[in-house]
Amino acid sequence: DVKVTQSSRYLVKRTGEKVFLECVQDMDHENMFWYRQDPGLGLRLIYFSYDVKMKEKGDIPEGYSVSREKKERFSLILESASTNQTSMYLCASRTLTGGNTGELFFGEGSRLTVL
Amino acid sequence: QKEVEQDPGPLSVPEGAIVSLNCTYSNSAFQYFMWYRQYSRKGPELLMYTYSSGNKEDGRFTAQVDKSSKYISLFIRDSQPSDSATYLCAMCFSGSARQLTFGSGTQLTVLP
């Protein structure tokens, strides 16, 4: 089974702090994604990565950056956390090779509260 | 107007009821349609996947796509308390990018 692991399930940070959210997948998937999920707004794409060292902005990249130095790991960085970044953050991975449907496999989420 | 509209609910039904969950969309170029199920404090997981118009059945679940009306549905027969979750519709274009656009989710509770 594909496993996507998000290292922190719950975090509480203060405004202005730097925040790292880590995500690791164990199925050699090329694509990895970071979403945030807010009530009434659904899942919104922050950044995605097609492969190692590649990154593309999603719909709401402002205030975030990402790093993908290894294929299995995709990190989301909040350089200076703000209260409007309080949210649930979901990491996902997928492969489009070998006739796969492109199903996204999600981690369990990281709930970030910024005070 | 959002690209994908989904009634957020919450929706409560008695055990054994037939549940209908729906999404409408505005972009006729969407080709792939999915339903994800998300249990409380968990990440979403793929429930159903369809390509273009038509019906697809998997056990108690049926996914229906009507591209002419830009409308997709998920039907749950003989609903169970274990079906209580948030259901998210998602869709994407064809091609190698295949970025998903999600609905906001419908929260369903099946009462025993």
XYZ file of C-alpha atoms in Angstrom:
227
model
C 0.000 0.000 0.000
C 1.101 3.531 -0.724
C 1.985 5.420 2.360
C 2.259 9.199 2.555
C 3.554 10.325 5.911
C 3.310 13.839 7.235
C 5.685 14.251 10.132
C 3.602 16.604 12.269
C -0.119 16.072 12.838
C -0.636 19.143 15.021
C 1.496 22.279 15.300
C 1.039 25.550 17.144
C 3.276 28.416 16.060
C 3.496 32.140 16.684
C 3.146 34.868 14.086
C 6.459 35.450 12.314
C 7.918 32.027 13.038
C 9.351 29.894 10.259
C 7.442 26.638 9.823
C 8.521 23.444 8.088
C 6.003 20.782 7.104
C 7.563 17.532 5.945
C 6.050 14.868 3.726
C 7.509 11.504 2.729
C 6.063 8.924 0.318
C 7.277 5.364 -0.100
C 6.049 4.437 -3.602
C 8.572 6.178 -5.827
C 5.907 8.557 -7.146
C 7.111 11.318 -9.431
C 4.488 13.908 -8.523
C 3.937 15.419 -5.105
C 1.525 18.124 -3.966
C 0.741 20.410 -1.076
C -2.858 21.482 -0.484
C -4.554 23.435 2.247
C -8.080 22.604 3.312
C -10.397 25.173 4.846
C -14.123 24.892 5.650
C -16.261 25.929 2.704
C -13.258 26.325 0.420
C -12.299 22.701 -0.136
C -8.779 21.746 -1.143
C -6.659 24.458 -2.702
C -3.345 23.676 -4.353
C -0.350 25.543 -2.934
C 2.584 24.000 -4.812
C 3.337 20.830 -6.711
C 6.407 19.050 -7.973
C 6.585 16.866 -11.048
C 9.913 15.378 -10.055
C 13.049 15.924 -7.991
C 14.172 19.560 -7.802
C 11.147 20.651 -9.850
C 8.390 22.835 -8.459
C 5.412 24.686 -9.825
C 3.117 27.229 -8.188
C -0.445 26.187 -7.591
C -3.436 28.421 -7.022
C -2.361 29.997 -3.712
C 1.461 30.029 -3.444
C 1.804 33.392 -1.706
C 3.521 33.108 1.648
C 4.786 29.579 0.958
C 7.818 27.937 -0.570
C 8.720 24.290 -1.174
C 11.738 22.050 -1.459
C 12.171 18.699 -3.181
C 15.763 17.545 -2.923
C 14.903 13.829 -2.897
C 12.176 12.024 -4.799
C 10.433 10.733 -1.693
C 10.384 13.994 0.273
C 8.480 17.237 -0.334
C 8.672 20.032 2.205
C 6.407 23.030 2.611
C 7.935 26.123 4.202
C 6.170 29.097 5.692
C 8.909 31.737 5.887
C 7.012 33.972 8.312
C 3.809 32.416 9.577
C 0.684 34.547 9.744
C -2.687 33.914 11.380
C -4.391 33.506 7.991
C -2.196 30.462 7.403
C -3.980 28.592 10.174
C -5.333 25.597 8.295
C -5.163 21.879 7.585
C -2.287 21.089 5.229
C -2.467 17.940 3.117
C 0.375 16.354 1.188
C -0.333 14.002 -1.713
C 1.595 11.970 -4.260
C 0.798 10.144 -7.483
C 2.236 8.507 -10.553
C 0.947 8.895 -14.101
C 3.187 6.176 -15.530
C 2.219 2.637 -16.456
C -1.377 3.481 -17.302
C -2.169 4.613 -13.770
C -5.268 6.742 -13.332
C -3.337 9.470 -11.578
C -5.052 8.808 -8.274
C -3.812 11.107 -5.541
C -2.681 9.421 -2.329
C -2.976 11.727 0.648
C -1.279 11.911 4.000
C -3.335 12.322 7.155
C -2.790 16.057 7.266
C -1.005 18.576 9.443
C -3.208 20.943 11.390
C -1.363 24.215 11.874
C -2.499 26.925 14.254
C -0.750 30.288 14.095
C -1.286 32.487 17.139
C -18.332 31.595 -9.628
C -16.301 28.587 -8.523
C -15.319 26.088 -11.197
C -16.803 23.257 -9.129
C -19.819 23.739 -6.861
C -20.790 21.252 -4.188
C -23.464 21.536 -1.523
C -21.598 21.476 1.793
C -24.452 19.936 3.760
C -24.365 18.732 6.440
C -26.561 15.864 5.339
C -28.037 13.413 7.863
C -29.842 10.258 6.789
C -31.058 7.111 8.578
C -29.210 3.858 8.099
C -30.346 2.056 4.949
C -31.305 5.227 3.081
C -30.213 6.006 -0.462
C -27.885 8.999 -0.500
C -27.369 11.306 -3.446
C -24.367 13.641 -3.497
C -23.916 16.089 -6.341
C -21.521 18.525 -7.962
C -21.907 20.963 -10.805
C -19.065 22.415 -12.815
C -18.567 25.169 -15.326
C -15.647 24.022 -17.508
C -16.785 21.658 -20.244
C -13.166 20.567 -20.836
C -13.118 18.416 -17.691
C -12.785 14.768 -18.723
C -11.942 12.793 -15.581
C -14.254 12.779 -12.580
C -13.550 11.435 -9.139
C -15.112 11.099 -5.719
C -12.919 11.124 -2.647
C -14.047 10.135 0.843
C -12.509 11.811 3.874
C -13.057 10.481 7.370
C -12.665 12.849 10.295
C -9.017 13.723 10.994
C -7.829 11.708 7.987
C -6.685 12.520 4.469
C -9.030 11.966 1.500
C -8.984 8.599 -0.255
C -10.203 7.796 -3.763
C -13.634 6.188 -3.824
C -14.723 6.283 -7.472
C -13.114 7.280 -10.763
C -14.868 7.785 -14.096
C -13.865 9.012 -17.501
C -16.315 11.123 -19.515
C -20.096 10.550 -19.374
C -21.951 7.533 -18.070
C -22.392 5.440 -14.959
C -19.962 3.351 -12.952
C -20.974 1.005 -10.177
C -18.857 -0.427 -7.367
C -20.769 -2.318 -4.725
C -23.149 0.072 -2.992
C -21.686 3.091 -4.790
C -22.649 4.441 -8.214
C -20.952 7.395 -9.875
C -22.846 9.189 -12.614
C -21.532 11.813 -15.015
C -23.733 13.959 -17.255
C -21.387 16.101 -19.317
C -24.216 17.776 -21.231
C -25.544 19.203 -17.963
C -22.092 19.549 -16.339
C -23.370 17.548 -13.393
C -21.935 14.588 -11.513
C -23.500 12.468 -8.790
C -22.525 9.828 -6.290
C -25.251 7.476 -5.074
C -24.863 5.353 -1.971
C -27.349 2.500 -1.561
C -28.166 0.907 1.784
C -26.123 3.548 3.579
C -24.243 2.497 6.714
C -22.952 4.455 9.715
C -19.445 3.668 8.410
C -20.282 5.818 5.364
C -20.319 8.898 7.607
C -17.595 11.110 6.162
C -17.012 14.130 3.975
C -17.323 13.403 0.262
C -15.305 15.508 -2.158
C -15.855 15.578 -5.880
C -12.833 16.286 -8.068
C -12.216 16.628 -11.773
C -9.444 17.319 -14.231
C -8.588 17.752 -17.880
C -6.947 15.072 -19.957
C -3.245 15.247 -20.674
C -0.106 14.800 -18.661
C -0.690 17.632 -16.177
C -4.016 16.435 -14.808
C -4.307 18.887 -11.946
C -7.409 18.216 -9.942
C -10.030 20.813 -9.129
C -11.934 19.883 -5.972
C -15.402 20.692 -4.747
C -15.679 21.959 -1.187
C -17.048 18.655 0.123
C -20.372 17.421 1.533
C -20.444 16.213 5.127
C -22.612 13.095 5.466
C -23.815 11.462 8.670
C -25.632 8.129 8.567
C -27.574 7.609 11.763
C -27.900 4.066 13.154
